Short mmCIF file of C-alpha atoms and ligand atoms in Angstrom, two decimals:
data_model
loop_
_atom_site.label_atom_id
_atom_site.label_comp_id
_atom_site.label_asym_id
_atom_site.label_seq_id
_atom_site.Cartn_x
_atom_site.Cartn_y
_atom_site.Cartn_z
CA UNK A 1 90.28 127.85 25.87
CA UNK A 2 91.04 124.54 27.02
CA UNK A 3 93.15 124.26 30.34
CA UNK A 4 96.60 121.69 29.95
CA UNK A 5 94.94 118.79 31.53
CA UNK A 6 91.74 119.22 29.72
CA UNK A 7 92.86 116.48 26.71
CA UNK A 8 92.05 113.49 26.60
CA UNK A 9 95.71 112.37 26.23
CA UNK A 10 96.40 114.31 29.36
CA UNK A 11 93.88 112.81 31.79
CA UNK A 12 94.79 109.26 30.86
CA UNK A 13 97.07 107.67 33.04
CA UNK A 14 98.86 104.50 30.94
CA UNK A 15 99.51 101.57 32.40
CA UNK A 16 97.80 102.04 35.96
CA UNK A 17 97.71 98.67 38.03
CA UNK A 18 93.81 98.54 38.51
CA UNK A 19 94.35 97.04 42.41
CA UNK A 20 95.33 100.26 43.49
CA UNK A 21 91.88 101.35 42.74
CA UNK A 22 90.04 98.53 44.22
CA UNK A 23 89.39 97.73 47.83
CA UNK A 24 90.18 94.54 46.58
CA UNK A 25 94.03 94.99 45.70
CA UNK A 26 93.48 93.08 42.89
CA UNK A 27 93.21 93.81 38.89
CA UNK A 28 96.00 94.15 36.35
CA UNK A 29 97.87 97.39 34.73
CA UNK A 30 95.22 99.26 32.66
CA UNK A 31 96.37 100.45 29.26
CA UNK A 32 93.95 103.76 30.07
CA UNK A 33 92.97 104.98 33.24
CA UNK A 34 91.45 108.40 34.40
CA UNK A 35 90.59 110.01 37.27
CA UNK A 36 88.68 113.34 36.28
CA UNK A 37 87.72 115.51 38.54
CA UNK A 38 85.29 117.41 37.24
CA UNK A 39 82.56 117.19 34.70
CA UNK A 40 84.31 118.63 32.11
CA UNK A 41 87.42 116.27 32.45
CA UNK A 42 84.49 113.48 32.98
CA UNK A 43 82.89 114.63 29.33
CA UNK A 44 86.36 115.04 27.40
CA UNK A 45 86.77 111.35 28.51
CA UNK A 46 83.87 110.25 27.14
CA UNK A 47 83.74 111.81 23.50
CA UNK A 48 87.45 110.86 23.72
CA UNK A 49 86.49 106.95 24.32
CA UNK A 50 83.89 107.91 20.94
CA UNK A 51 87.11 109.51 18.91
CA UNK A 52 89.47 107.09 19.57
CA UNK A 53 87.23 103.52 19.39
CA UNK A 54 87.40 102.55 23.27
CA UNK A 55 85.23 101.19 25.60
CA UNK A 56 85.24 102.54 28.89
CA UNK A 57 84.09 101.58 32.53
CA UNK A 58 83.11 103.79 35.46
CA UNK A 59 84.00 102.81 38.50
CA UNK A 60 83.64 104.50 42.11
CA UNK A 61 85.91 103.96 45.09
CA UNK A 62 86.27 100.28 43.68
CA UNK A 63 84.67 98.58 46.79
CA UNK A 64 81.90 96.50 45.25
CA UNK A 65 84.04 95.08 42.42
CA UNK A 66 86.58 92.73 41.56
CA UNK A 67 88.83 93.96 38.47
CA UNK A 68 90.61 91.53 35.71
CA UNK A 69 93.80 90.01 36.32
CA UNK A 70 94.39 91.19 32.85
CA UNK A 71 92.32 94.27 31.55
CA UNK A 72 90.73 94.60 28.59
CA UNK A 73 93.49 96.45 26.21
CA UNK A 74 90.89 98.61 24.62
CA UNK A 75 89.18 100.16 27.44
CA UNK A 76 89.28 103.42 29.27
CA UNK A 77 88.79 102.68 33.45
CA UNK A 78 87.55 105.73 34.74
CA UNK A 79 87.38 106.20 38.67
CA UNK A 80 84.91 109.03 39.55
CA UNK A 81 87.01 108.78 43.18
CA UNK A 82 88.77 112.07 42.67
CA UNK A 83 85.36 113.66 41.50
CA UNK A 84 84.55 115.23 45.29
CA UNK A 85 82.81 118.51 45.27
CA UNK A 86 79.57 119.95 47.20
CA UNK A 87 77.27 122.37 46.12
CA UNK A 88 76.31 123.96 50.23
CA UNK A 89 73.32 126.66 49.89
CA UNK A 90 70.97 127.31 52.63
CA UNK A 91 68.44 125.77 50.59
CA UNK A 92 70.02 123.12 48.57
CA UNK A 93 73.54 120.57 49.22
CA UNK A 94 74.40 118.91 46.27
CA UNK A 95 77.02 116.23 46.80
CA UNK A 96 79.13 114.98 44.29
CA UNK A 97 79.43 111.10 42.87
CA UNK A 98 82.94 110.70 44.41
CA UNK A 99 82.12 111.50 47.77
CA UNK A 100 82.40 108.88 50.06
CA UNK A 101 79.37 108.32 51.94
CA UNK A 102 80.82 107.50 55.02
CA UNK A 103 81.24 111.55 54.74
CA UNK A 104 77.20 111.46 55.08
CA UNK A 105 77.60 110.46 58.61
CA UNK A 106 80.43 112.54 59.53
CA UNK A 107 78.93 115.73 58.24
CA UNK A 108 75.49 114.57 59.69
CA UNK A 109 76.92 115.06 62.86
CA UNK A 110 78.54 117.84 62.30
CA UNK A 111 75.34 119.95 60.94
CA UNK A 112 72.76 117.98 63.19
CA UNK A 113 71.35 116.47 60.82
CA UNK A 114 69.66 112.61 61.71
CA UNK A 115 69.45 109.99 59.44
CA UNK A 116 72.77 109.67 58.17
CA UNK A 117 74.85 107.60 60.76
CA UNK A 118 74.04 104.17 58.46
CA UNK A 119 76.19 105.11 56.19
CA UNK A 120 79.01 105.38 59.01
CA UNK A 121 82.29 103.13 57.76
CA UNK A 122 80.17 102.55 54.36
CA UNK A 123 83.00 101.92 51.93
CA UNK A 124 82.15 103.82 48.40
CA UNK A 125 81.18 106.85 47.11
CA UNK A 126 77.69 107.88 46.81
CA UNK A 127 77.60 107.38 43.24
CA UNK A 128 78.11 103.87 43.28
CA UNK A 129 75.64 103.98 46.47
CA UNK A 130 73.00 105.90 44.82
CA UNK A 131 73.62 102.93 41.51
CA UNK A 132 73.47 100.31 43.65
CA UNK A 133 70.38 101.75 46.35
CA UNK A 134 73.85 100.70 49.16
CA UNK A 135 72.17 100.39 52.12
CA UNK A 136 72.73 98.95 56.22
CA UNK A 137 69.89 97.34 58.38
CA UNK A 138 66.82 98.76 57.16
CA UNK A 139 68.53 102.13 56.13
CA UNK A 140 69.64 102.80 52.11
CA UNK A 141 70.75 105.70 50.31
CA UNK A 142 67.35 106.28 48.31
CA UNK A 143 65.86 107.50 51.44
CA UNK A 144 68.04 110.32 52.06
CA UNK A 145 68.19 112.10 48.73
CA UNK A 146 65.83 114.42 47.32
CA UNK A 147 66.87 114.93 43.18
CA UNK A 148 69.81 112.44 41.06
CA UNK A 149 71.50 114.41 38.09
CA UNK A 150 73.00 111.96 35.91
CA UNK A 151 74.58 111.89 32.12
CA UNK A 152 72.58 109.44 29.96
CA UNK A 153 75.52 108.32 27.97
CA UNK A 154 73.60 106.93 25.11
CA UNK A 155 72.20 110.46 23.89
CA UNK A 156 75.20 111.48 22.18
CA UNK A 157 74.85 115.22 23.76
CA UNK A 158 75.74 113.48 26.56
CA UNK A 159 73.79 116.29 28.49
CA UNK A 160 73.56 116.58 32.02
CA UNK A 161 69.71 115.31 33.01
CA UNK A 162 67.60 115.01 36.72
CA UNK A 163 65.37 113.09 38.25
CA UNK A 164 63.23 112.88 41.71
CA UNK A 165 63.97 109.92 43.66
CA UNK A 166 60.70 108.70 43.34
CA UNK A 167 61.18 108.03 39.86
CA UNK A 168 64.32 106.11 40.29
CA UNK A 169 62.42 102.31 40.71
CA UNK A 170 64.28 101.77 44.04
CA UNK A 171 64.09 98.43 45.67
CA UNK A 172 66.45 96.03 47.36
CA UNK A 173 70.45 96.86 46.17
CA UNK A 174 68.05 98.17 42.48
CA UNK A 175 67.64 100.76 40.59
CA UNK A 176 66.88 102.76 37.39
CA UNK A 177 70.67 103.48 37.43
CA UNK A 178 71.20 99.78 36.48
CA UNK A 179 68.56 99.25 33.53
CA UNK A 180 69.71 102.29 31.80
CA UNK A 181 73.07 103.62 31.03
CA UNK A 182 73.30 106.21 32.91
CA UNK A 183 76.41 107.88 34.95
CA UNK A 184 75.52 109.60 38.24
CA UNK A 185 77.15 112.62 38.54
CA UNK A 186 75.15 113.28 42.53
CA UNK A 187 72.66 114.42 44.23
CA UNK A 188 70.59 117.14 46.49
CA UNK A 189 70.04 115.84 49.55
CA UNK A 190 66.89 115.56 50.82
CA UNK A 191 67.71 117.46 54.31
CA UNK A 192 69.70 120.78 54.04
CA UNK A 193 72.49 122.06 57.02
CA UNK A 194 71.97 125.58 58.53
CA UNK A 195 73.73 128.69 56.98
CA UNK A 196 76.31 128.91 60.05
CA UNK A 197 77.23 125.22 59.01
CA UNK A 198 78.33 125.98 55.60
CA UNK A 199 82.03 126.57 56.30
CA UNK A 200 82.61 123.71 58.77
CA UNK A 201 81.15 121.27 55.82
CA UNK A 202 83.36 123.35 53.74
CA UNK A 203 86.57 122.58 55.38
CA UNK A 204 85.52 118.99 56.02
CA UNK A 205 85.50 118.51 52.37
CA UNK A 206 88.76 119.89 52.19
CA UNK A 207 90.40 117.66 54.18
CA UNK A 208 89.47 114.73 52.80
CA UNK A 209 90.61 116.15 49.08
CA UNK A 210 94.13 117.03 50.43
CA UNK A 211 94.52 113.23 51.36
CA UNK A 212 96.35 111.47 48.56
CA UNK A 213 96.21 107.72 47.68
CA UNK A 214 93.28 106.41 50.19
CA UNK A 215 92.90 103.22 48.48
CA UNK A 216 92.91 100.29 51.58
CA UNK A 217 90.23 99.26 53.71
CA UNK A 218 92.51 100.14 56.85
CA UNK A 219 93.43 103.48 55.83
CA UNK A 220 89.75 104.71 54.85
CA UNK A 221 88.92 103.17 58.44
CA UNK A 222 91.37 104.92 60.13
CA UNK A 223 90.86 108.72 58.47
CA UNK A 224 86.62 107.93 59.45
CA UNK A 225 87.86 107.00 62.88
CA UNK A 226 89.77 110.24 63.12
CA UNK A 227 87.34 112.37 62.13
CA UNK A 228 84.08 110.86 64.47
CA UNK A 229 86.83 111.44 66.79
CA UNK A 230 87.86 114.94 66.42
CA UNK A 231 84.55 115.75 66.05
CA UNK A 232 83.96 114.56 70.18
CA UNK A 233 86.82 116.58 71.04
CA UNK A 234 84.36 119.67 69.82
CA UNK A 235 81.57 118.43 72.03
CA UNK A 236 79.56 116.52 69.73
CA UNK A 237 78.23 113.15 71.27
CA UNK A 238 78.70 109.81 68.54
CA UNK A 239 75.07 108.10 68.01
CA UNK A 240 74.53 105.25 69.71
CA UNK A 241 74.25 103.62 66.05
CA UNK A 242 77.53 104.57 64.67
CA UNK A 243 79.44 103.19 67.33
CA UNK A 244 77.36 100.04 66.91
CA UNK A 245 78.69 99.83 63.49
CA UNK A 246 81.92 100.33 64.38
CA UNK A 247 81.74 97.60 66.57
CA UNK A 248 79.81 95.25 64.12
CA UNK A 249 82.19 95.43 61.23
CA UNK A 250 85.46 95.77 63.30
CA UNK A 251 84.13 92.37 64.76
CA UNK A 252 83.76 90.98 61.27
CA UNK A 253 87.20 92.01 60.31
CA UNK A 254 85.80 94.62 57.73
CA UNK A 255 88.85 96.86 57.57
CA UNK A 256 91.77 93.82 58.31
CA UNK A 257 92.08 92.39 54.80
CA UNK A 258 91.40 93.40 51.25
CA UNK A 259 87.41 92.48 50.11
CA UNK A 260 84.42 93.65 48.63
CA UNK A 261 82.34 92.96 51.43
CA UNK A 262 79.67 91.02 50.89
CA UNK A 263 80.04 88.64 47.34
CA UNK A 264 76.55 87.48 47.45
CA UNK A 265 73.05 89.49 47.48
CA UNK A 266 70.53 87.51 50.14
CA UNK A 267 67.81 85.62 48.56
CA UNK A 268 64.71 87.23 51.29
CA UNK A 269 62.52 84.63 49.41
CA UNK A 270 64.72 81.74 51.14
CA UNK A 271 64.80 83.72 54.23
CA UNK A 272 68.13 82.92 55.31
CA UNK A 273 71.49 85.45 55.00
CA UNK A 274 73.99 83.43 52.24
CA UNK A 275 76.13 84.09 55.27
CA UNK A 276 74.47 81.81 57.23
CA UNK A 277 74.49 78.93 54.15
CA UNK A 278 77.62 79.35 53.44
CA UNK A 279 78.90 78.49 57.30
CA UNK A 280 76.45 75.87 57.43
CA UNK A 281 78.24 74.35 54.63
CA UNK A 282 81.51 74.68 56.65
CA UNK A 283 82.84 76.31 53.66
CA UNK A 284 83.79 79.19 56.27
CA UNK A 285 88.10 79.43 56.13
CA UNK A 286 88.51 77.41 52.91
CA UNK A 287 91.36 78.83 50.68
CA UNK A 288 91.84 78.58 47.10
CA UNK A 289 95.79 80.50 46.31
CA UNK A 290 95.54 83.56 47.80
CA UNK A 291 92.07 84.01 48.30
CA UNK A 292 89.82 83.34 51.76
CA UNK A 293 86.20 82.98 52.12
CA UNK A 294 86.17 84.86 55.59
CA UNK A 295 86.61 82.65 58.69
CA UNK A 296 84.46 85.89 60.31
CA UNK A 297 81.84 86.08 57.78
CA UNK A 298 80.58 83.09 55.15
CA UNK A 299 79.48 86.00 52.64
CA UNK A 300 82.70 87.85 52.47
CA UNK A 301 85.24 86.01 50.07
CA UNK A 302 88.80 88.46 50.95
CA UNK A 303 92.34 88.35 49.38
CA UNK A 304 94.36 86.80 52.05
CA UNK A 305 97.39 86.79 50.11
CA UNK A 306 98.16 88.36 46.66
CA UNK A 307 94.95 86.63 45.29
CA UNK A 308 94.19 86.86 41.79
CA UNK A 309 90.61 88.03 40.25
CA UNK A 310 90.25 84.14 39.25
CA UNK A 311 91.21 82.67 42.59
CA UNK A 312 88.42 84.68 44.00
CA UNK A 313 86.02 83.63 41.12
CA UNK A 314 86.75 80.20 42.13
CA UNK A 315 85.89 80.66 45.75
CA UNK A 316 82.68 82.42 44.67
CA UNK A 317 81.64 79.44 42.14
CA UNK A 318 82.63 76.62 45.15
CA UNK A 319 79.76 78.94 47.14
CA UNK A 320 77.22 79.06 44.33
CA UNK A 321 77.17 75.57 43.42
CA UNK A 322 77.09 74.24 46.98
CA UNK A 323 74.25 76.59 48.01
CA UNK A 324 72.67 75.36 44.77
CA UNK A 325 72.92 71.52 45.61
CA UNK A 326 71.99 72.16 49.80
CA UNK A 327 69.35 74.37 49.16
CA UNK A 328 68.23 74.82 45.23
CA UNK A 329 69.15 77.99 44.31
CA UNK A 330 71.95 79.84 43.00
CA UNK A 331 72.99 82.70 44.93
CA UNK A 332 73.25 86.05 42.77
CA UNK A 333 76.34 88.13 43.27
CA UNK A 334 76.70 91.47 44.57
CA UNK A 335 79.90 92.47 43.53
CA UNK A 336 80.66 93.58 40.14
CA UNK A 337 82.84 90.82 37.99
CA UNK A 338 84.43 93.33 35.68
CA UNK A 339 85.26 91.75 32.14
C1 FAD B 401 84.20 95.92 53.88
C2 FAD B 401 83.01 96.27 53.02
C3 FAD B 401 81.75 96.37 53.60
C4 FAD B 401 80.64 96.69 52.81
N1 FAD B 401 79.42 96.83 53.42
C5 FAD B 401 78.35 97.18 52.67
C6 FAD B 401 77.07 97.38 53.28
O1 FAD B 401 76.90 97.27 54.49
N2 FAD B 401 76.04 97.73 52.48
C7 FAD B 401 76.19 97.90 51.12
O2 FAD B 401 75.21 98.24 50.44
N3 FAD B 401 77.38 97.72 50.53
C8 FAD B 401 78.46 97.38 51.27
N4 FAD B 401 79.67 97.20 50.67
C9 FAD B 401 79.78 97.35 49.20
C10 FAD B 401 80.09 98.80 48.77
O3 FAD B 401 80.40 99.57 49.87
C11 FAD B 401 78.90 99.44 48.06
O4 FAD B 401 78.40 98.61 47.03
C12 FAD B 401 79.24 100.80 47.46
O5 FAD B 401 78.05 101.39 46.95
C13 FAD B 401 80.28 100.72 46.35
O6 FAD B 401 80.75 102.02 46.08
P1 FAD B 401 82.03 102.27 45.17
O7 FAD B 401 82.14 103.74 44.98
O8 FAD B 401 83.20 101.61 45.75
O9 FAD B 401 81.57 101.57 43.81
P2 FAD B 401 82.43 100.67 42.80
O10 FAD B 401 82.77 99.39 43.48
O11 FAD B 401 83.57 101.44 42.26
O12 FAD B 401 81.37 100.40 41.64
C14 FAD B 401 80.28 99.55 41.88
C15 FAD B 401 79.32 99.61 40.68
O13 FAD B 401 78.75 100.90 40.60
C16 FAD B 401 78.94 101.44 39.28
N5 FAD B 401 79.14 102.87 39.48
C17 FAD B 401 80.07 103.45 40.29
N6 FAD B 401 79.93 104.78 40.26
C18 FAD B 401 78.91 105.05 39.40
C19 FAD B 401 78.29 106.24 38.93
N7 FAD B 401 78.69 107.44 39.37
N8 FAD B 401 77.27 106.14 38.05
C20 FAD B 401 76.85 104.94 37.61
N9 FAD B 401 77.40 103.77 38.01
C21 FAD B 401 78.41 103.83 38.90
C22 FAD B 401 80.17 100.73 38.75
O14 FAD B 401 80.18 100.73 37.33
C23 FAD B 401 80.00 99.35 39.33
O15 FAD B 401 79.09 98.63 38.52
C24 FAD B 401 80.81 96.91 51.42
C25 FAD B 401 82.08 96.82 50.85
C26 FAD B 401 83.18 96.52 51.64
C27 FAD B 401 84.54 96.45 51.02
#
């Protein structure tokens, strides 16, 4: 029988301003919104979107996209951010879409396990990171999973399917995730935490579930601060690497306003970070209404003050056409314009 909350009138939220689901702060009141937590609620949503003619759009934590001032009317959002569980066996760890992979680091620590600190102060959830291959330096997420399971959402079954991670066509910020329609539900991780470990990852899971509302830059900085730091009151020592991070994007203002991070992917066939154009074109500090391109960093565009999703887009266009004239190519965009 079908719990109370598993209709699909009962796990849409009407009206939801979409900036409260965007590290952005910006996007208008959605007529549907959803926040399922589990595949089940994720699947009613979907054949619901089939019964009742909408669209819909997955997002994650909402930290690599920039939402409509004014939302389609006949779309479902759906943020996968409440959709946090693990799967902890000796032998296997599945981790769920909504996790944020910051967690990776955290728990990395916690069970011993090296490889993880580059995802340390990663905004997102490891669905979006395992969509979009997020990576830092020379570190991404395709090297530290073992096994994707995903919903293909054109087979109308809409059956739960895997794959190996060496099937998944990884490259640079690419993946099979974005030439196919696929939803990631998670993954097995490629390394595995001891038995005795099981209940500390446990609990750390639970604490960041029983946290309501984590929607700004500065508060998911702070609760990834407090946890690195609890975890030195036990004993454990913080990598030399995640407290290089720290340092790197608290000096680039990472966590002080509302952004996406970087706007722009970097063109490695020009050689040189759209960062580095974009403050050679003193465009670094220019304002359009409410929106900044970062005086700290020419490839971070942030909402300085109540911007809207078109002052941004204009900021972003003033950068792509005067990359294109200085230095003949049009920079391609990272973050996700949602129509
Ligand atoms: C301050 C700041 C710094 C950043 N630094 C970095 C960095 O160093 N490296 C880096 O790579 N990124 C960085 N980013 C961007 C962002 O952290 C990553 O792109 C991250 O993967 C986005 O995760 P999300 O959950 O917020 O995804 P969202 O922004 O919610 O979604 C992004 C895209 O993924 C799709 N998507 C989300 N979940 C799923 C799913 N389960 N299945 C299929 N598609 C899905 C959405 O449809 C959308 O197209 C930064 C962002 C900010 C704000």
């Amino acid at each position: 029988m079908l719990n109370n909350r598993m209709t699909f009138e009962n796990l849409c939220m009407r009206n939801e301003p979409l900036a409260n689901h965007s590290s952005y702060q910006i996007g208008g009141k959605a007529n549907f919104f959803a926040m399922p937590e589990t595949v089940e609620e994720l699947l009613t949503l979907l054949q619901g979107c089939k019964t009742h003619g909408l669209d819909y759009f997955i997002c994650g934590m909402g930290s690599n996209l920039l939402f409509p001032d004014n939302p389609r009317e006949d779309t479902l959002y759906i943020s996968l951010k409440k959709f946090v569980y693990w799967d902890i066996k000796p032998s296997k760890w599945f981790i769920s879409s909504g996790t944020p992979m910051s967690m990776l680091a955290i728990s990395g620590l916690l069970f011993r396990i090296p490889g993880y600190e580059f995802t340390y102060l990663l905004p997102g959830g490891l669905g979006a990171g395992i969509y979009m291959n997020a990576k830092y330096n020379h570190h991404q997420i395709s090297d530290i999973i073992k096994t994707v399971y995903y919903v293909d959402l054109s087979d109308p079954t809409l059956s739960v399917q895997s794959i190996d991670v060496s099937q998944c066509k990884y490259g640079y910020k690419q993946s099979i995730f974005q030439m196919n329609p696929w939803l990631v539900l998670g993954a097995d991780m490629l390394a595995v935490p001891g038995e005795e470990q099981i209940v500390l990852g446990n609990e750390l899971l639970a604490r960041w579930k029983a946290q309501e509302g984590m929607s700004t830059l500065a508060s998911f900085y702070s609760y990834m601060d407090a946890e690195s730091s609890a975890l030195t009151k036990q004993g454990l020592v913080i990598p030399g690497e995640m407290t290089d991070i720290a340092n790197y994007r608290n000096g680039k203002r990472h966590f002080e306003y509302p952004s996406c991070g970087s706007v722009f992917k970097n063109n490695y066939d020009y050689g040189i970070p759209v960062g580095a154009l974009v403050d050679r074109l003193n465009l670094k500090g220019k304002e359009y209404g409410g929106a900044m391109i970062s005086p700290y960093h020419g490839n971070m565009i942030i909402n300085h003050n109540h911007a809207t999703a078109e002052e941004i887009k204009y900021l972003m266009n003033t950068i792509i056409e005067g990359v294109n004239t200085a230095f003949g190519f049009e920079p391609e965009p990272e973050v996700v314009v949602v129509k």
